[in-house]
mmCIF file of C-alpha atoms and ligand atoms in Angstrom:
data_model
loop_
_atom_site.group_PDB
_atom_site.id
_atom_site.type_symbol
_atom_site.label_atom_id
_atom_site.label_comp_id
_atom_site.label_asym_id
_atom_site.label_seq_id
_atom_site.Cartn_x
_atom_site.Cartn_y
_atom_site.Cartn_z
ATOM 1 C CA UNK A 1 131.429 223.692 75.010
ATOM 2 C CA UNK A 2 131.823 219.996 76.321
ATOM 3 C CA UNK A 3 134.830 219.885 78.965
ATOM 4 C CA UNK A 4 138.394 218.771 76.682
ATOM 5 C CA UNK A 5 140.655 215.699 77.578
ATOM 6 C CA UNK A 6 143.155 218.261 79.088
ATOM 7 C CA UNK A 7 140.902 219.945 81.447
ATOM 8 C CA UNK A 8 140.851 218.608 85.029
ATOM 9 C CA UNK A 9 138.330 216.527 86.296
ATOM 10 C CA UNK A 10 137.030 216.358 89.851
ATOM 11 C CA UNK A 11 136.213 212.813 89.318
ATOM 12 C CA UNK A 12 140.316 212.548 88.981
ATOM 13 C CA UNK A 13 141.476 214.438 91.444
ATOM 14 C CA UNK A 14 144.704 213.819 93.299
ATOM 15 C CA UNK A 15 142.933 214.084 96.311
ATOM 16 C CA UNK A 16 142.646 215.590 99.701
ATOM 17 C CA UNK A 17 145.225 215.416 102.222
ATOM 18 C CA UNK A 18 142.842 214.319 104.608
ATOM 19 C CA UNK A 19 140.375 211.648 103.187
ATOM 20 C CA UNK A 20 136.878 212.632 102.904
ATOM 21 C CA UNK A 21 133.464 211.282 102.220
ATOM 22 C CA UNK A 22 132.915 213.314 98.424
ATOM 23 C CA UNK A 23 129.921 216.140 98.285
ATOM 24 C CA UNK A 24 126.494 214.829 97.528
ATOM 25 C CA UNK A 25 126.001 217.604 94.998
ATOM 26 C CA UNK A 26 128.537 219.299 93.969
ATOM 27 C CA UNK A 27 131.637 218.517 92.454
ATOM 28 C CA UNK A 28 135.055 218.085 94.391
ATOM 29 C CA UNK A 29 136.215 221.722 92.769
ATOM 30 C CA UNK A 30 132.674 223.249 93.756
ATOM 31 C CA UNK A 31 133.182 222.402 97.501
ATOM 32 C CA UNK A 32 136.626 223.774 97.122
ATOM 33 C CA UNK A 33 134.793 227.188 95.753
ATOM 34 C CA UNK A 34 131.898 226.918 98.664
ATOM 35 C CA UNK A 35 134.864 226.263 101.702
ATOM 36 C CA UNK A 36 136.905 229.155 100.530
ATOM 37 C CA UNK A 37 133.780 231.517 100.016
ATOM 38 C CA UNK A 38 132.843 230.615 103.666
ATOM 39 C CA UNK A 39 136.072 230.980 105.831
ATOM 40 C CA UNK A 40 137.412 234.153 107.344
ATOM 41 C CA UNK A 41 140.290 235.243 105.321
ATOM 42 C CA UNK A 42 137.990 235.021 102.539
ATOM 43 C CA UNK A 43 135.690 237.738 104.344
ATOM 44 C CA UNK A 44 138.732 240.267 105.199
ATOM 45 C CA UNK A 45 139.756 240.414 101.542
ATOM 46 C CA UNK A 46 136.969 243.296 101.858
ATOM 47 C CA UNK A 47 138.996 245.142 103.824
ATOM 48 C CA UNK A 48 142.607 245.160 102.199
ATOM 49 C CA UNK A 49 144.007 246.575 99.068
ATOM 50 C CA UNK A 50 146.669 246.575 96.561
ATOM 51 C CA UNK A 51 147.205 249.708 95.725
ATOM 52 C CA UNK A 52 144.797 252.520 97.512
ATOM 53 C CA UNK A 53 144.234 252.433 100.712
ATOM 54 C CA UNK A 54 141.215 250.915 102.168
ATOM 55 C CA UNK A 55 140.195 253.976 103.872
ATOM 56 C CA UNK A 56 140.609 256.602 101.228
ATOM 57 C CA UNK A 57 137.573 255.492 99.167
ATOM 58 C CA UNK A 58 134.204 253.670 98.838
ATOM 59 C CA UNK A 59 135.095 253.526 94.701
ATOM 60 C CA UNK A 60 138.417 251.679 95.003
ATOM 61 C CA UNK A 61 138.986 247.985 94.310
ATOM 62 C CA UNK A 62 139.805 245.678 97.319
ATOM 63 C CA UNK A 63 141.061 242.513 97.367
ATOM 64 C CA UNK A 64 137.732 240.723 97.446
ATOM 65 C CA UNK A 65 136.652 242.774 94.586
ATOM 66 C CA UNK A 66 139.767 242.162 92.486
ATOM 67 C CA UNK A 67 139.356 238.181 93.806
ATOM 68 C CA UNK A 68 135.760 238.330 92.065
ATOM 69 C CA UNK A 69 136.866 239.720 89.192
ATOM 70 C CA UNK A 70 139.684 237.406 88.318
ATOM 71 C CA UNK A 71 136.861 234.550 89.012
ATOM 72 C CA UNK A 72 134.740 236.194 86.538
ATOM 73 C CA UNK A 73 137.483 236.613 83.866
ATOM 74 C CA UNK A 74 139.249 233.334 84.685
ATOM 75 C CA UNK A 75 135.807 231.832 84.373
ATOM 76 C CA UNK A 76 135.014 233.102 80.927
ATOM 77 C CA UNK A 77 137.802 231.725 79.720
ATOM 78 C CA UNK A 78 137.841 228.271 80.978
ATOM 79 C CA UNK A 79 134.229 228.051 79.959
ATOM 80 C CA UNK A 80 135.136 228.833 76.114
ATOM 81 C CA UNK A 81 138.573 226.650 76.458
ATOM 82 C CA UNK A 82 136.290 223.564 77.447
ATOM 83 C CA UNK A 83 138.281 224.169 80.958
ATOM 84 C CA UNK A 84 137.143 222.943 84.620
ATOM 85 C CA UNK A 85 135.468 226.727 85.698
ATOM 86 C CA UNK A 86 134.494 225.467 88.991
ATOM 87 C CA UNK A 87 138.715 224.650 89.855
ATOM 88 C CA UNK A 88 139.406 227.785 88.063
ATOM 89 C CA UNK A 89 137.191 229.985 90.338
ATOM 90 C CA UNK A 90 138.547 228.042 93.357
ATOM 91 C CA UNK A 91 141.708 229.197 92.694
ATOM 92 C CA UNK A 92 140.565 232.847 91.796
ATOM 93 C CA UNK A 93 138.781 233.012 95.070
ATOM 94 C CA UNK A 94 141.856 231.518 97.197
ATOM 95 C CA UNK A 95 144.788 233.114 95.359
ATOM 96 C CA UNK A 96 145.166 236.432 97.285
ATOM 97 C CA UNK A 97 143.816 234.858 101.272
ATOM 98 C CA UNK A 98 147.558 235.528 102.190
ATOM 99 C CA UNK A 99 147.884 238.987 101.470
ATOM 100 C CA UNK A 100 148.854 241.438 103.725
ATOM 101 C CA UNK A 101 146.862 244.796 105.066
ATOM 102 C CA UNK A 102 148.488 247.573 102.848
ATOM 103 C CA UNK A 103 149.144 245.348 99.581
ATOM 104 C CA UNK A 104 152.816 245.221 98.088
ATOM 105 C CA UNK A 105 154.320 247.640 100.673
ATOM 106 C CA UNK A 106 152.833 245.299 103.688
ATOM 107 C CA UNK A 107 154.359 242.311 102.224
ATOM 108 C CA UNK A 108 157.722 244.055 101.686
ATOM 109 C CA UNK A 109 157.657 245.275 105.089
ATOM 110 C CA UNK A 110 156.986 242.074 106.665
ATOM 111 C CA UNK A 111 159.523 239.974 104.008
ATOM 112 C CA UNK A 112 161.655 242.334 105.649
ATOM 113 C CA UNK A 113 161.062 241.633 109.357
ATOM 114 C CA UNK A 114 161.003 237.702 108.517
ATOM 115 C CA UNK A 115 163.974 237.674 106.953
ATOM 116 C CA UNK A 116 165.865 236.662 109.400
ATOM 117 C CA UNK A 117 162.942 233.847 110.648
ATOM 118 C CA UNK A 118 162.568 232.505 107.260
ATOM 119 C CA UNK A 119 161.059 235.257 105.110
ATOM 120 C CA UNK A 120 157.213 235.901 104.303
ATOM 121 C CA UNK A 121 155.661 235.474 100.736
ATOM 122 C CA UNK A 122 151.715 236.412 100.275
ATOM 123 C CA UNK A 123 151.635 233.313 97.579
ATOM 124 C CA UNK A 124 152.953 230.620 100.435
ATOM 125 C CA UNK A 125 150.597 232.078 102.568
ATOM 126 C CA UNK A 126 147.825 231.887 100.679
ATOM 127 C CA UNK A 127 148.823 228.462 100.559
ATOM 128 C CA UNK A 128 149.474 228.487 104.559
ATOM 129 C CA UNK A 129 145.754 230.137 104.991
ATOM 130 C CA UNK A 130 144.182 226.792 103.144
ATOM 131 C CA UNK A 131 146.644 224.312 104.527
ATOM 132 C CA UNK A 132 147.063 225.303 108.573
ATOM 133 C CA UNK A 133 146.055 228.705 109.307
ATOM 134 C CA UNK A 134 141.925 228.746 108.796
ATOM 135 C CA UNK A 135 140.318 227.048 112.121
ATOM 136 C CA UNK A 136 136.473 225.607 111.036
ATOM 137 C CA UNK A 137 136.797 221.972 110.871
ATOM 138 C CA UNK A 138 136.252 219.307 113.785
ATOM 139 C CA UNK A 139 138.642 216.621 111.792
ATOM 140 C CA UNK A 140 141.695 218.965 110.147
ATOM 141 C CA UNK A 141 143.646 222.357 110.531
ATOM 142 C CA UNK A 142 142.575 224.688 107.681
ATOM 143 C CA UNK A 143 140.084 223.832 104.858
ATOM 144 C CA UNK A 144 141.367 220.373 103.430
ATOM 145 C CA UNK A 145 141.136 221.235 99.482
ATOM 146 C CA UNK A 146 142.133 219.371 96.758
ATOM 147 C CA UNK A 147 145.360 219.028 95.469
ATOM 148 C CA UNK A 148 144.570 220.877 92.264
ATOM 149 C CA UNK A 149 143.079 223.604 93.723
ATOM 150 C CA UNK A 150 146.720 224.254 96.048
ATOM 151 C CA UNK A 151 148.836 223.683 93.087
ATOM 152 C CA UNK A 152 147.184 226.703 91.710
ATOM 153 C CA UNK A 153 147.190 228.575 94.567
ATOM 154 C CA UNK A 154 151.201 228.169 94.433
ATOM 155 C CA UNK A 155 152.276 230.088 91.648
ATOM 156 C CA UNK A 156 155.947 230.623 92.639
ATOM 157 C CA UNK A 157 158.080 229.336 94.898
ATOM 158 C CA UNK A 158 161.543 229.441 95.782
ATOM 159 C CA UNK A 159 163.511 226.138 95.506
ATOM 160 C CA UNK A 160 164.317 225.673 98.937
ATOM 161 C CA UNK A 161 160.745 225.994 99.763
ATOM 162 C CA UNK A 162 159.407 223.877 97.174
ATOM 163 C CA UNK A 163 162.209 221.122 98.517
ATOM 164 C CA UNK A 164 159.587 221.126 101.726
ATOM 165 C CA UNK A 165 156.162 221.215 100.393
ATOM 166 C CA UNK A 166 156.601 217.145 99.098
ATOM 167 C CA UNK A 167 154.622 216.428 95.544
ATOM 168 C CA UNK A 168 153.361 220.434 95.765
ATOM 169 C CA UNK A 169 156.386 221.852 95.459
ATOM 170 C CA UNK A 170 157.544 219.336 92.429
ATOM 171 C CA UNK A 171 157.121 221.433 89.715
ATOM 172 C CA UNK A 172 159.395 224.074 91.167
ATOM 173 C CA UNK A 173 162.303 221.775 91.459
ATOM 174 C CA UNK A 174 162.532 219.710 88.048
ATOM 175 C CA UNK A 175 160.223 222.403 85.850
ATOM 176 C CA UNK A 176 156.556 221.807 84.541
ATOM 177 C CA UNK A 177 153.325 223.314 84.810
ATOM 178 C CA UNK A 178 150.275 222.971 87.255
ATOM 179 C CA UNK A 179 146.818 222.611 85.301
ATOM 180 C CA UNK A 180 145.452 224.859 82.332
ATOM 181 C CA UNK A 181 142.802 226.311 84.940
ATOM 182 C CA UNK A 182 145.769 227.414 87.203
ATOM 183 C CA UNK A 183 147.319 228.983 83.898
ATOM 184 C CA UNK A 184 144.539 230.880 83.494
ATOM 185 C CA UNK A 185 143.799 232.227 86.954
ATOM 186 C CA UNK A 186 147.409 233.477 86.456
ATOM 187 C CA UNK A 187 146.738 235.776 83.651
ATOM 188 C CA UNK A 188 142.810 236.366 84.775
ATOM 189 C CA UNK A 189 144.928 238.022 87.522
ATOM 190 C CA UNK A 190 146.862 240.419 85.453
ATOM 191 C CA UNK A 191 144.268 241.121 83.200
ATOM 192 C CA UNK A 192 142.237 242.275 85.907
ATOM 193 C CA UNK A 193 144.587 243.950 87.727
ATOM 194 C CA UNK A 194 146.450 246.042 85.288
ATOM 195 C CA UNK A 195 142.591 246.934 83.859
ATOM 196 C CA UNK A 196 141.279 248.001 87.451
ATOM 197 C CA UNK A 197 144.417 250.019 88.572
ATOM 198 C CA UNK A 198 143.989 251.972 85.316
ATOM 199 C CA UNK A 199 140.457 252.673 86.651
ATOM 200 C CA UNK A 200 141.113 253.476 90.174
ATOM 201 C CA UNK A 201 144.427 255.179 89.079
ATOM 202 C CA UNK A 202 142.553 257.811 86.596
ATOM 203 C CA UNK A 203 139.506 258.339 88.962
ATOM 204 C CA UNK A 204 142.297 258.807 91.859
ATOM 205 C CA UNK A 205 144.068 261.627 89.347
ATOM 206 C CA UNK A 206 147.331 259.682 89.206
ATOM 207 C CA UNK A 207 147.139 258.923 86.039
ATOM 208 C CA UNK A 208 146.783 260.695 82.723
ATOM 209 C CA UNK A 209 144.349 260.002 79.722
ATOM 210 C CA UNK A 210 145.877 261.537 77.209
ATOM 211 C CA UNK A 211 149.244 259.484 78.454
ATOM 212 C CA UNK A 212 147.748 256.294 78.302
ATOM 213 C CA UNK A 213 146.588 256.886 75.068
ATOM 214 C CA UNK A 214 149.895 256.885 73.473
ATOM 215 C CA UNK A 215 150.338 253.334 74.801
ATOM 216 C CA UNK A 216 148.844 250.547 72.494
ATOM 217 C CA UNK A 217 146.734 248.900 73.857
ATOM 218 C CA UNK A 218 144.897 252.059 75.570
ATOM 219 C CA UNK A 219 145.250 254.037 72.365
ATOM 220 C CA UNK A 220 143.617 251.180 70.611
ATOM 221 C CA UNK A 221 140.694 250.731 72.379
ATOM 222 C CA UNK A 222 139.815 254.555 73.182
ATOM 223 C CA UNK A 223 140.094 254.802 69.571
ATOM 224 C CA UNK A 224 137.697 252.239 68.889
ATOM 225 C CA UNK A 225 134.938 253.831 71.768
ATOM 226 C CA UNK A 226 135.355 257.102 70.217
ATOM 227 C CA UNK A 227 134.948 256.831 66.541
ATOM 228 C CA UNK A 228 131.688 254.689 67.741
ATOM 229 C CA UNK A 229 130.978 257.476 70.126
ATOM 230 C CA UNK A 230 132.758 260.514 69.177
ATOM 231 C CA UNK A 231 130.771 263.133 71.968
ATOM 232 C CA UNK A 232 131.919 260.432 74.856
ATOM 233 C CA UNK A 233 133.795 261.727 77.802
ATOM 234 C CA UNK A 234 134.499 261.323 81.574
ATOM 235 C CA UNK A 235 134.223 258.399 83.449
ATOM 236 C CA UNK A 236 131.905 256.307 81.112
ATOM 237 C CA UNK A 237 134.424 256.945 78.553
ATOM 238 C CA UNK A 238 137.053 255.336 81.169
ATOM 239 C CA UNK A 239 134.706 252.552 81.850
ATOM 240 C CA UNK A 240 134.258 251.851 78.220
ATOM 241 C CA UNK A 241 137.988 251.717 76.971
ATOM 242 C CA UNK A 242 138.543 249.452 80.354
ATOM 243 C CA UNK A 243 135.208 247.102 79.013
ATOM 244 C CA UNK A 244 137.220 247.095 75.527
ATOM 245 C CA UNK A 245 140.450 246.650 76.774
ATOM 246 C CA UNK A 246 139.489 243.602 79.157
ATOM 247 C CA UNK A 247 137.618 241.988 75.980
ATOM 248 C CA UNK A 248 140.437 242.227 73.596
ATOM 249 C CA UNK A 249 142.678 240.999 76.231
ATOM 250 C CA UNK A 250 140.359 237.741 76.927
ATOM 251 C CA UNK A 251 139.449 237.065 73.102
ATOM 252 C CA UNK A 252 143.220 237.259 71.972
ATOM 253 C CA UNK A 253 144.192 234.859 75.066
ATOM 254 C CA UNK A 254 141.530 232.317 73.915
ATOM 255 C CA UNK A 255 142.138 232.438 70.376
ATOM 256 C CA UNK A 256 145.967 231.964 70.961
ATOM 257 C CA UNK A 257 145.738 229.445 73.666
ATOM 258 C CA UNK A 258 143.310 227.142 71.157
ATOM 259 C CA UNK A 259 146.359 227.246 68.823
ATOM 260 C CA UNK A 260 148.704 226.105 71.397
ATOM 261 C CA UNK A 261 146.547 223.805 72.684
ATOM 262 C CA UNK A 262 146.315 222.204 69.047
ATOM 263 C CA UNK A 263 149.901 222.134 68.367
ATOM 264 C CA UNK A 264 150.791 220.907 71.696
ATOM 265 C CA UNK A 265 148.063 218.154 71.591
ATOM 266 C CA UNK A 266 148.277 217.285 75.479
ATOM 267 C CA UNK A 267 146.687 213.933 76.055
ATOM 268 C CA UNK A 268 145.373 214.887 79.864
ATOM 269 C CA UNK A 269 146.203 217.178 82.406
ATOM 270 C CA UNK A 270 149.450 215.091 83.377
ATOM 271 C CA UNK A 271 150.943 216.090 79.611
ATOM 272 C CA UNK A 272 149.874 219.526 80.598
ATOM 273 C CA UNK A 273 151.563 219.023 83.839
ATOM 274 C CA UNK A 274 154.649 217.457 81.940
ATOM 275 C CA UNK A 275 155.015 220.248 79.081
ATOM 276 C CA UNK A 276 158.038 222.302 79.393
ATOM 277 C CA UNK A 277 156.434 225.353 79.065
ATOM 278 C CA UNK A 278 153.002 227.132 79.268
ATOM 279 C CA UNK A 279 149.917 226.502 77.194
ATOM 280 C CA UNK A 280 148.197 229.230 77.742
ATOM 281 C CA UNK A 281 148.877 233.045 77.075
ATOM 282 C CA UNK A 282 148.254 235.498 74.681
ATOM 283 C CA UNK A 283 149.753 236.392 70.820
ATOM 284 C CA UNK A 284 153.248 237.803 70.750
ATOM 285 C CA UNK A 285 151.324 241.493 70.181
ATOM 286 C CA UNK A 286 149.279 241.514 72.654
ATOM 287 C CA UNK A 287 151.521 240.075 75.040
ATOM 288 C CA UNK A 288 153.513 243.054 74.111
ATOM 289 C CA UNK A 289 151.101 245.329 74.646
ATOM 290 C CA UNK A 290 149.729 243.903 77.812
ATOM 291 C CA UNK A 291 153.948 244.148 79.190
ATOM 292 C CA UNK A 292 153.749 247.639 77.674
ATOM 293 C CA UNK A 293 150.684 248.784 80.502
ATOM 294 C CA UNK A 294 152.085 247.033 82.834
ATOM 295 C CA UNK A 295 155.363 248.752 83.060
ATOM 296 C CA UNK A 296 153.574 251.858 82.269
ATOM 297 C CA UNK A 297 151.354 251.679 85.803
ATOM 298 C CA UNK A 298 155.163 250.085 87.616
ATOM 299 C CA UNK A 299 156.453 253.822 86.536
ATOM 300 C CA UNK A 300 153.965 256.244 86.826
ATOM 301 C CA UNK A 301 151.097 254.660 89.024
ATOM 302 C CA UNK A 302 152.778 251.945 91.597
ATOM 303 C CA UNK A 303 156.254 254.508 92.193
ATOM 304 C CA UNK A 304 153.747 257.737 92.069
ATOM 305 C CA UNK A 305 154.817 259.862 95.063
ATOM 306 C CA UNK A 306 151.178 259.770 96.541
ATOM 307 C CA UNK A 307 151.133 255.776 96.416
ATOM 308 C CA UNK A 308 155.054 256.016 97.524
ATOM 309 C CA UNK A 309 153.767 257.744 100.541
ATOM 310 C CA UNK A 310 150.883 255.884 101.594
ATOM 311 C CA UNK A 311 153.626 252.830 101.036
ATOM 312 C CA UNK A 312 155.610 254.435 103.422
ATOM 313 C CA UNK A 313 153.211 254.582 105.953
ATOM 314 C CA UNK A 314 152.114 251.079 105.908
ATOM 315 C CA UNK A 315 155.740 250.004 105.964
ATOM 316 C CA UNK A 316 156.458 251.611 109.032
ATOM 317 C CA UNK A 317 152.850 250.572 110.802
ATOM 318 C CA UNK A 318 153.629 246.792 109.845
ATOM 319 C CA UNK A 319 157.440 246.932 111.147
ATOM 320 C CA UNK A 320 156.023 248.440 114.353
ATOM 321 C CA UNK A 321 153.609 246.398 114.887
ATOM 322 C CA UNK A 322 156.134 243.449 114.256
ATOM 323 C CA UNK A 323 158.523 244.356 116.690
ATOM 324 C CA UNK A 324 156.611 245.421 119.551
ATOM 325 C CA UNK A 325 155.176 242.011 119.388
ATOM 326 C CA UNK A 326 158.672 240.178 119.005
ATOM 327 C CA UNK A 327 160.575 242.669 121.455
ATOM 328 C CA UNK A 328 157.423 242.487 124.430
ATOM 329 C CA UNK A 329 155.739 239.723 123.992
ATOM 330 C CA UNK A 330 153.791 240.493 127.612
ATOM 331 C CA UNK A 331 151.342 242.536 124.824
ATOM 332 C CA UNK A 332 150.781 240.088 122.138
ATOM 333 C CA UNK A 333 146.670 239.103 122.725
ATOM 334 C CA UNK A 334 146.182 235.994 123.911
ATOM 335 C CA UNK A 335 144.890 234.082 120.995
ATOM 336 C CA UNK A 336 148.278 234.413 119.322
ATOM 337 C CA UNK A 337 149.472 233.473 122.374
ATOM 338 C CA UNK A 338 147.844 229.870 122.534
ATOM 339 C CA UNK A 339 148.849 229.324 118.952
ATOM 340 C CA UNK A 340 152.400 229.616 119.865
ATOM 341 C CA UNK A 341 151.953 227.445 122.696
ATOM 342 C CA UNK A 342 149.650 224.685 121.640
ATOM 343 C CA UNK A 343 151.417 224.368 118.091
ATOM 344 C CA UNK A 344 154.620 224.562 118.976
ATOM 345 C CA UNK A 345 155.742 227.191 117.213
ATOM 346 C CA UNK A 346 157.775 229.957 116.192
ATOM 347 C CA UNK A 347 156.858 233.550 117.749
ATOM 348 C CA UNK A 348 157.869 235.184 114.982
ATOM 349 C CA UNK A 349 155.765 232.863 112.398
ATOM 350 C CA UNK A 350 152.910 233.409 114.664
ATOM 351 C CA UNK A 351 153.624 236.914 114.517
ATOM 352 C CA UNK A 352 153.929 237.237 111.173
ATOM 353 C CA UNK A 353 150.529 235.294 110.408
ATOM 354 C CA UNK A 354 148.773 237.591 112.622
ATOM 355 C CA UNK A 355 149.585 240.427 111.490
ATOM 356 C CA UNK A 356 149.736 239.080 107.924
ATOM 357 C CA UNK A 357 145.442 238.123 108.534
ATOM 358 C CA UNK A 358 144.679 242.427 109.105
ATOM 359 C CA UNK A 359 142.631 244.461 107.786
ATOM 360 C CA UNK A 360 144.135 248.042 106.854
ATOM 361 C CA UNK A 361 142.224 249.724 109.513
ATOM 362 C CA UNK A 362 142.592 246.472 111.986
ATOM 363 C CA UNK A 363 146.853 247.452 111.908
ATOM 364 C CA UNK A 364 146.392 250.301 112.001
ATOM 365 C CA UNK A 365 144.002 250.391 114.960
ATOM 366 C CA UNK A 366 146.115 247.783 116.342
ATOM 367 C CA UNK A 367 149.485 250.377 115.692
ATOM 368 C CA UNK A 368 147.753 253.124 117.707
ATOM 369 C CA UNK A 369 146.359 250.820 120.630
ATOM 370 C CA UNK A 370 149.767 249.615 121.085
ATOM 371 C CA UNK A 371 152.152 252.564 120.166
ATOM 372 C CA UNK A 372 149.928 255.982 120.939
ATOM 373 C CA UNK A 373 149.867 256.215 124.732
ATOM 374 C CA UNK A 374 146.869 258.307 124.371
ATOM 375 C CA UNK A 375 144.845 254.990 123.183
ATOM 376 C CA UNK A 376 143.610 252.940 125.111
ATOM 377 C CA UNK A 377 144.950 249.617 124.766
HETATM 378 MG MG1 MG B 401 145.688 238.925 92.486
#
């Protein structure tokens, strides 16, 4: 498939913030791919999670793993939409760099400490990570990409926010989209999330088979897998209902997107940019069904007690962590430190993007070193 008119183009770019000599090789997007594979934040993603903690198993997904598999799905996709896949997997790659150690319940906890120092939000500082934050360049402060590639990185944003983030922060303000690879990365993410935490969550015995059959679009598919293979069971049963689910999920999104995209008829990117609401998602069913799983796994996986507690936990490791820093700040290590000092800045923001960069087991060594006397510091 030849790239479409509406697709973006590296050739077109809006740019860097930061001029720059353009790759020999590669396209614009690609170097925005290679830069984000090759910085730090990108590396720790192996060490984080959404849902289970890092520590309790070798089978889980971590955030680098769920990263990959959004590029792979978000990929797909683009390829059979005539989409850019190189921007697309740029912005797979990049959109979870701001995450916190211990997934929803770190951010929460640390939203919570910020508050009153201007909040935290894992999508602004994924954005934060790209823009300021990563440290590998001679000529600029984090990794210079292109504007397309940070427009998808910013999925939401809160008005007052977008009000300081200049042409970025635009579309928040007067409504409009960012590009049709951004649109996809967005629901490559949910697709690959709700899929994956149906895996980990039935290998982890939280959830229920014979539950999530009575939901459509798991009771679909297993139906499907066993009347083709009716002596089936255990986990490669799982794995293929997850396989069929995923597929039906990505062919229904293309189909239905091509049909938008034909109605819609957007010239370029800028009349994707200018369209009042989304061009891509899936049919009214299957969006149904996809809503359906979701609040399925908000119920009975995300509020289970045993995820509730390990929530818990993290809560109170981030919080500690946050205000021993704020409260003594004799103890916080000297590279934070020089941050605070040679930018200028906020302790509290530096705080908060410290401890936001963790690991799991980094805060929680980090909670014991500073909190359990019997550690040495
Ligand atoms: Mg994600």
């Amino acid at each position: 498939m030849s790239k479409k008119p509406y697709a973006a183009d590296p050739e077109r770019s809006r740019g860097r913030r930061v001029v720059e000599e353009p790759p020999c090789y590669r396209s614009a997007f690609q170097r925005d791919r290679d830069r984000v594979i090759h910085c730090s934040a990108f590396r720790r993603l192996e060490y984080k999670t959404q849902v289970f903690v890092n520590h309790e198993g070798d089978l889980f997904r971590t955030r680098l793993t769920h990263s990959l598999e959004v590029a792979q799905i978000a990929r797909s996709i683009c390829r059979a939409l005539g989409l850019d896949e190189d921007l697309a997997e740029a912005i797979a790659l990049a959109h979870d760099l701001g995450h916190t150690p211990f997934g929803h319940a770190g951010q929460d906890a640390l939203n919570e400490c910020m508050a009153p120092h201007g909040g935290f939000e894992h999508n602004l500082q994924s954005l934060r990570v790209v823009d300021v934050l990563e440290e590998r360049y001679a000529d600029f402060d984090g990794l210079n990409l292109t504007y397309e590639t940070r427009e998808g990185i910013l999925k939401h944003c809160a008005a007052e926010r977008a009000a300081q983030l200049g042409e970025l922060g635009e579309r928040f303000l007067r409504g409009g989209q960012p590009s049709l690879e951004a649109q996809v990365v967005n629901l490559a993410d949910a697709i690959a999330y709700n899929n994956h935490d149906v895996d980990d969550g039935l290998r982890a015995e939280l959830l229920d088979i014979q539950a999530l059959e009575g939901l459509a679009l798991f009771g679909r598919c297993s139906e499907v897998v066993r009347a083709r293979h009716p002596a089936l069971g255990g986990r490669r049963l799982v794995h293929e209902v997850v396989r069929t689910m995923i597929n039906l999920l990505v062919c229904d999104l293309i189909k239905h997107t091509n049909q938008l995209l034909v109605a819609a008829a957007p010239q370029d990117i800028d009349a994707v940019r200018a369209c009042p609401h989304p061009l891509v998602g899936f049919s009214a069913s299957v969006g149904g069904w996809q809503r359906e799983l979701a609040d399925y796994l908000r119920t009975h996986l995300y509020r289970h007690y045993r995820v509730m507690r390990m929530a818990h936990k993290a809560k109170r490791v981030i919080k500690e962590l946050f205000y021993a820093y704020i409260n003594t700040p004799d103890v916080i290590p000297d590279v934070v430190q020089h941050r605070i000092i040679a930018n200028d800045m906020p302790r509290a923001r530096a705080v908060a993007d410290y401890i936001a960069g963790m690991t799991d087991r980094f805060a929680i060594l980090e909670h014991r070193r500073l909190l359990d006397p019997a550690t040495s510091g």
